[in-house]
Amino acid sequence: MSFLKVSGTKIVDKDGKEVILRGAGLGGWMNMENFISGYPGCEFQIRAALADAVGSEKSEFFFDKFLEYFFTEDDAIFFKSSGLNCIRLPFNYRHFEDDMNPRVLKTGGFKHLDRVIDLCAKHGIYTILDLHTAPGGQNTDWHADAGTHIANFWNHKDFQDRTLWLWKELAEHYKDNTWIAGYNPLNEPTDPYHTRVIDFYDQVYKVIRAVDPDHALFFDGNTFASDFSYFGDVYKKWENSAYAIHDYTLFGFPSSPEQYVGNETQQRRLRRSYEKKREWMDKAGLCVWNGEWGPVYARKEYDGEKTEAINEERYTVLKDQLAIYNKDRLSWSIWLYKDIGFQGMVFVSRETPYMTLFKDFLAKKHRLAIDAWGADETHIRSVYQPLVDLIKQEVPERYQAIYPAPVWKLQDRIGRLSRNILLSEFMVKEWAQHFVGKTETELDEIASSFKFNNCLFRDGLNKILKDNASLVAESA
Ligand SMILES: O[C@@H]1[C@@H](O)[C@H](O[C@@H]2CO[C@@H](O[C@@H]3CO[C@@H](O)[C@H](O)[C@H]3O)[C@H](O)[C@H]2O)OC[C@H]1O
């Protein structure tokens, strides 16, 4: 077994044979996220709140069990049987470094990461290591686990230096592992100046290469992996590197401007928005990896009778995206492998202890639209409209678009700050309170809700992925 390499526009094995990586992201695991696992706000907040509520011993026990059950050998077997060959593994820097004890490696961080990498390898699945959360927050959203919309990673050299230190440690640890297809040094940067991200990549490239000359690097574009327009000819300095877009389309979300029927105009729009993201790579003849994409799905408990029709529409979007990717022989990683029922290939059954315990709380979260991802907030829009109106009235139009505009419209910014950050913050203790008085056995049962055999399958999605795997195998 030898390392995969980037050669021109392709990923190849040791014989120069093309390998197309098709897989999914293990979001919500070593970087937990609100809509994936059902808590409010950010991971660092719920971890602190749980420790406050039940003590640090029980809290650590619960999270360790959660990490263990979230991905086991059954998951690897199912994943492989879906015709997929690569898992993107997002992780939070906090597993490896404590903010109060910087630059001291927490070796316990490797416990589950090593375990899952080895399990995947055993079943012939490559992995890509994705630093989803860096000190200070490398982007403006909840999944950077910073608790704020200011991506302070770009404002403090020390946050960047700590991340360089961490990548050196990780590269040392994994440099000989040929089942790791590569490193994805930073998920979805949002650098308002567009240049600091390139400087950082250049530094991280050097730090990793000094200890690990072999693994491929996958660099996300700026502004949530969508924009390479400032990258110029920097690629000439970086060998064995691919470039990652995240190809989400509005058509796959409740905020879609129209019903998606896959007509010619809609397909053209789908392709155009994808091509725009990869323009720079195509001009320079570089390798593209689509590190995240995929629709979200309707749920019976919230969307009622419309559920099936909505999901059929989303599957049409999914198939049309796959057709585009197949034509380009694109490597991709769909978002998401497992969650509590919004986007994952598999999801925790509503009958489990976790979902029963949080039934009412989850309904409240949905009613208040506090998770930003795929939220339909039309029913509570009037509450926030006065704030939108006030800003529109008092702030000159030319100052209303703050980066990451235009990706974030004024309405989105207000939603992120007022619901996803502020309102969520008020619900953190309430989430933790659900665990008070539970014994270790009960905590174990709650965590085991995330085990593969306690999950249901999103059959429509899995069938499309499996059929696609057979299709591409035939035409290979
Ligand atoms: O952890 C993931 C996270 O990586 C992912 O981030 C979001 C990606 O999409 C961003 O918005 C898109 C920007 O480009 C436009 O063309 C698309 O229409 C938008 O969807 C969004 O701001 C990021 O938060 O999201 C899911 C998380 O679980």
Short mmCIF file of N, CA and C in Angstrom, two decimals, residues 192-256:
data_model
loop_
_atom_site.label_atom_id
_atom_site.label_comp_id
_atom_site.label_asym_id
_atom_site.label_seq_id
_atom_site.Cartn_x
_atom_site.Cartn_y
_atom_site.Cartn_z
N PRO A 192 -11.94 38.02 5.64
CA PRO A 192 -12.52 39.16 4.94
C PRO A 192 -11.55 39.84 3.97
N TYR A 193 -10.23 39.70 4.22
CA TYR A 193 -9.25 40.34 3.32
C TYR A 193 -8.78 39.41 2.20
N HIS A 194 -9.12 38.16 2.29
CA HIS A 194 -8.83 37.16 1.23
C HIS A 194 -7.35 36.82 1.05
N THR A 195 -6.46 37.51 1.73
CA THR A 195 -5.03 37.28 1.49
C THR A 195 -4.38 36.53 2.65
N ARG A 196 -4.91 36.76 3.86
CA ARG A 196 -4.30 36.10 5.02
C ARG A 196 -4.47 34.58 4.94
N VAL A 197 -5.58 34.17 4.31
CA VAL A 197 -5.81 32.73 4.18
C VAL A 197 -4.71 32.10 3.31
N ILE A 198 -4.28 32.83 2.30
CA ILE A 198 -3.23 32.29 1.40
C ILE A 198 -1.89 32.24 2.14
N ASP A 199 -1.60 33.28 2.91
CA ASP A 199 -0.36 33.27 3.71
C ASP A 199 -0.37 32.12 4.70
N PHE A 200 -1.55 31.92 5.32
CA PHE A 200 -1.62 30.82 6.30
C PHE A 200 -1.40 29.48 5.61
N TYR A 201 -2.05 29.28 4.46
CA TYR A 201 -1.88 28.01 3.74
C TYR A 201 -0.40 27.77 3.39
N ASP A 202 0.27 28.85 3.01
CA ASP A 202 1.68 28.69 2.65
C ASP A 202 2.49 28.23 3.87
N GLN A 203 2.14 28.79 5.02
CA GLN A 203 2.86 28.38 6.25
C GLN A 203 2.53 26.95 6.64
N VAL A 204 1.26 26.60 6.57
CA VAL A 204 0.87 25.25 6.99
C VAL A 204 1.45 24.22 6.03
N TYR A 205 1.52 24.60 4.77
CA TYR A 205 2.14 23.71 3.77
C TYR A 205 3.58 23.38 4.19
N LYS A 206 4.31 24.44 4.53
CA LYS A 206 5.74 24.24 4.90
C LYS A 206 5.88 23.40 6.17
N VAL A 207 5.02 23.70 7.16
CA VAL A 207 5.09 22.99 8.44
C VAL A 207 4.80 21.50 8.24
N ILE A 208 3.77 21.21 7.46
CA ILE A 208 3.42 19.80 7.24
C ILE A 208 4.50 19.11 6.41
N ARG A 209 4.93 19.76 5.36
CA ARG A 209 5.93 19.15 4.47
C ARG A 209 7.27 18.88 5.19
N ALA A 210 7.57 19.67 6.21
CA ALA A 210 8.83 19.47 6.93
C ALA A 210 8.86 18.11 7.63
N VAL A 211 7.67 17.61 8.00
CA VAL A 211 7.65 16.30 8.68
C VAL A 211 7.00 15.22 7.84
N ASP A 212 6.19 15.61 6.88
CA ASP A 212 5.41 14.64 6.11
C ASP A 212 5.43 15.03 4.62
N PRO A 213 6.35 14.44 3.86
CA PRO A 213 6.45 14.82 2.45
C PRO A 213 5.41 14.11 1.57
N ASP A 214 4.63 13.18 2.13
CA ASP A 214 3.86 12.27 1.29
C ASP A 214 2.36 12.53 1.15
N HIS A 215 1.72 12.98 2.23
CA HIS A 215 0.26 13.10 2.13
C HIS A 215 -0.17 14.28 1.26
N ALA A 216 -1.25 14.04 0.52
CA ALA A 216 -1.83 15.12 -0.28
C ALA A 216 -2.49 16.14 0.65
N LEU A 217 -2.51 17.39 0.21
CA LEU A 217 -3.21 18.43 0.98
C LEU A 217 -4.43 18.89 0.18
N PHE A 218 -5.50 19.15 0.90
CA PHE A 218 -6.75 19.61 0.28
C PHE A 218 -7.08 20.97 0.87
N PHE A 219 -6.87 22.02 0.07
CA PHE A 219 -7.08 23.38 0.58
C PHE A 219 -8.47 23.90 0.21
N ASP A 220 -9.26 24.29 1.22
CA ASP A 220 -10.57 24.90 0.96
C ASP A 220 -10.40 26.32 0.44
N GLY A 221 -11.27 26.71 -0.49
CA GLY A 221 -11.29 28.10 -0.93
C GLY A 221 -11.79 29.00 0.19
N ASN A 222 -11.56 30.30 0.03
CA ASN A 222 -12.05 31.24 1.04
C ASN A 222 -13.59 31.33 0.96
N THR A 223 -14.18 32.00 1.93
CA THR A 223 -15.63 32.20 1.99
C THR A 223 -16.39 30.87 1.85
N PHE A 224 -16.22 30.03 2.86
CA PHE A 224 -16.90 28.73 2.93
C PHE A 224 -16.57 27.84 1.74
N ALA A 225 -15.28 27.84 1.35
CA ALA A 225 -14.82 26.95 0.28
C ALA A 225 -15.50 27.24 -1.06
N SER A 226 -15.67 28.54 -1.34
CA SER A 226 -16.33 28.85 -2.62
C SER A 226 -15.51 29.79 -3.50
N ASP A 227 -14.45 30.40 -2.94
CA ASP A 227 -13.82 31.51 -3.67
C ASP A 227 -12.29 31.36 -3.70
N PHE A 228 -11.76 31.16 -4.91
CA PHE A 228 -10.30 31.07 -5.08
C PHE A 228 -9.79 32.27 -5.88
N SER A 229 -10.59 33.30 -6.00
CA SER A 229 -10.25 34.37 -6.94
C SER A 229 -9.00 35.16 -6.54
N TYR A 230 -8.55 35.03 -5.30
CA TYR A 230 -7.34 35.76 -4.89
C TYR A 230 -6.10 34.86 -4.87
N PHE A 231 -6.25 33.61 -5.28
CA PHE A 231 -5.15 32.65 -5.11
C PHE A 231 -4.01 32.83 -6.12
N GLY A 232 -4.28 33.51 -7.22
CA GLY A 232 -3.21 33.81 -8.19
C GLY A 232 -2.44 32.58 -8.61
N ASP A 233 -1.08 32.69 -8.55
CA ASP A 233 -0.29 31.52 -8.98
C ASP A 233 0.43 30.86 -7.80
N VAL A 234 -0.16 31.02 -6.60
CA VAL A 234 0.46 30.46 -5.41
C VAL A 234 0.57 28.93 -5.49
N TYR A 235 -0.32 28.32 -6.27
CA TYR A 235 -0.30 26.84 -6.40
C TYR A 235 1.05 26.34 -6.87
N LYS A 236 1.80 27.19 -7.53
CA LYS A 236 3.11 26.76 -8.07
C LYS A 236 4.06 26.37 -6.93
N LYS A 237 3.78 26.91 -5.73
CA LYS A 237 4.65 26.60 -4.58
C LYS A 237 4.22 25.32 -3.86
N TRP A 238 3.01 24.82 -4.18
CA TRP A 238 2.46 23.71 -3.40
C TRP A 238 2.33 22.45 -4.24
N GLU A 239 3.17 21.47 -3.91
CA GLU A 239 3.07 20.20 -4.64
C GLU A 239 2.05 19.28 -3.99
N ASN A 240 1.61 18.29 -4.78
CA ASN A 240 0.73 17.24 -4.24
C ASN A 240 -0.46 17.84 -3.48
N SER A 241 -1.08 18.84 -4.09
CA SER A 241 -2.20 19.53 -3.42
C SER A 241 -3.42 19.60 -4.33
N ALA A 242 -4.59 19.46 -3.69
CA ALA A 242 -5.86 19.61 -4.41
C ALA A 242 -6.62 20.75 -3.75
N TYR A 243 -7.68 21.20 -4.41
CA TYR A 243 -8.39 22.39 -3.93
C TYR A 243 -9.87 22.04 -3.73
N ALA A 244 -10.38 22.44 -2.55
CA ALA A 244 -11.72 21.99 -2.17
C ALA A 244 -12.77 23.08 -2.31
N ILE A 245 -13.83 22.70 -3.04
CA ILE A 245 -15.03 23.55 -3.07
C ILE A 245 -16.08 22.88 -2.17
N HIS A 246 -17.06 23.66 -1.70
CA HIS A 246 -18.23 23.08 -1.05
C HIS A 246 -19.41 23.52 -1.91
N ASP A 247 -20.03 22.52 -2.53
CA ASP A 247 -20.99 22.86 -3.58
C ASP A 247 -22.44 22.72 -3.12
N TYR A 248 -22.82 23.51 -2.12
CA TYR A 248 -24.22 23.52 -1.72
C TYR A 248 -25.02 24.34 -2.71
N THR A 249 -26.22 23.86 -3.01
CA THR A 249 -27.10 24.64 -3.89
C THR A 249 -28.37 24.99 -3.14
N LEU A 250 -28.81 26.21 -3.33
CA LEU A 250 -30.05 26.66 -2.67
C LEU A 250 -31.23 25.75 -3.01
N PHE A 251 -31.17 25.13 -4.21
CA PHE A 251 -32.27 24.25 -4.62
C PHE A 251 -32.50 23.09 -3.64
N GLY A 252 -31.48 22.76 -2.87
CA GLY A 252 -31.60 21.62 -1.96
C GLY A 252 -32.03 22.02 -0.56
N PHE A 253 -32.47 23.27 -0.38
CA PHE A 253 -32.76 23.78 0.96
C PHE A 253 -34.16 24.41 1.01
N PRO A 254 -34.72 24.53 2.23
CA PRO A 254 -36.05 25.13 2.33
C PRO A 254 -36.11 26.55 1.77
N SER A 255 -34.96 27.23 1.72
CA SER A 255 -34.97 28.61 1.22
C SER A 255 -34.86 28.68 -0.31
N SER A 256 -35.02 27.55 -0.98
CA SER A 256 -34.95 27.55 -2.45
C SER A 256 -35.92 28.58 -3.03
#
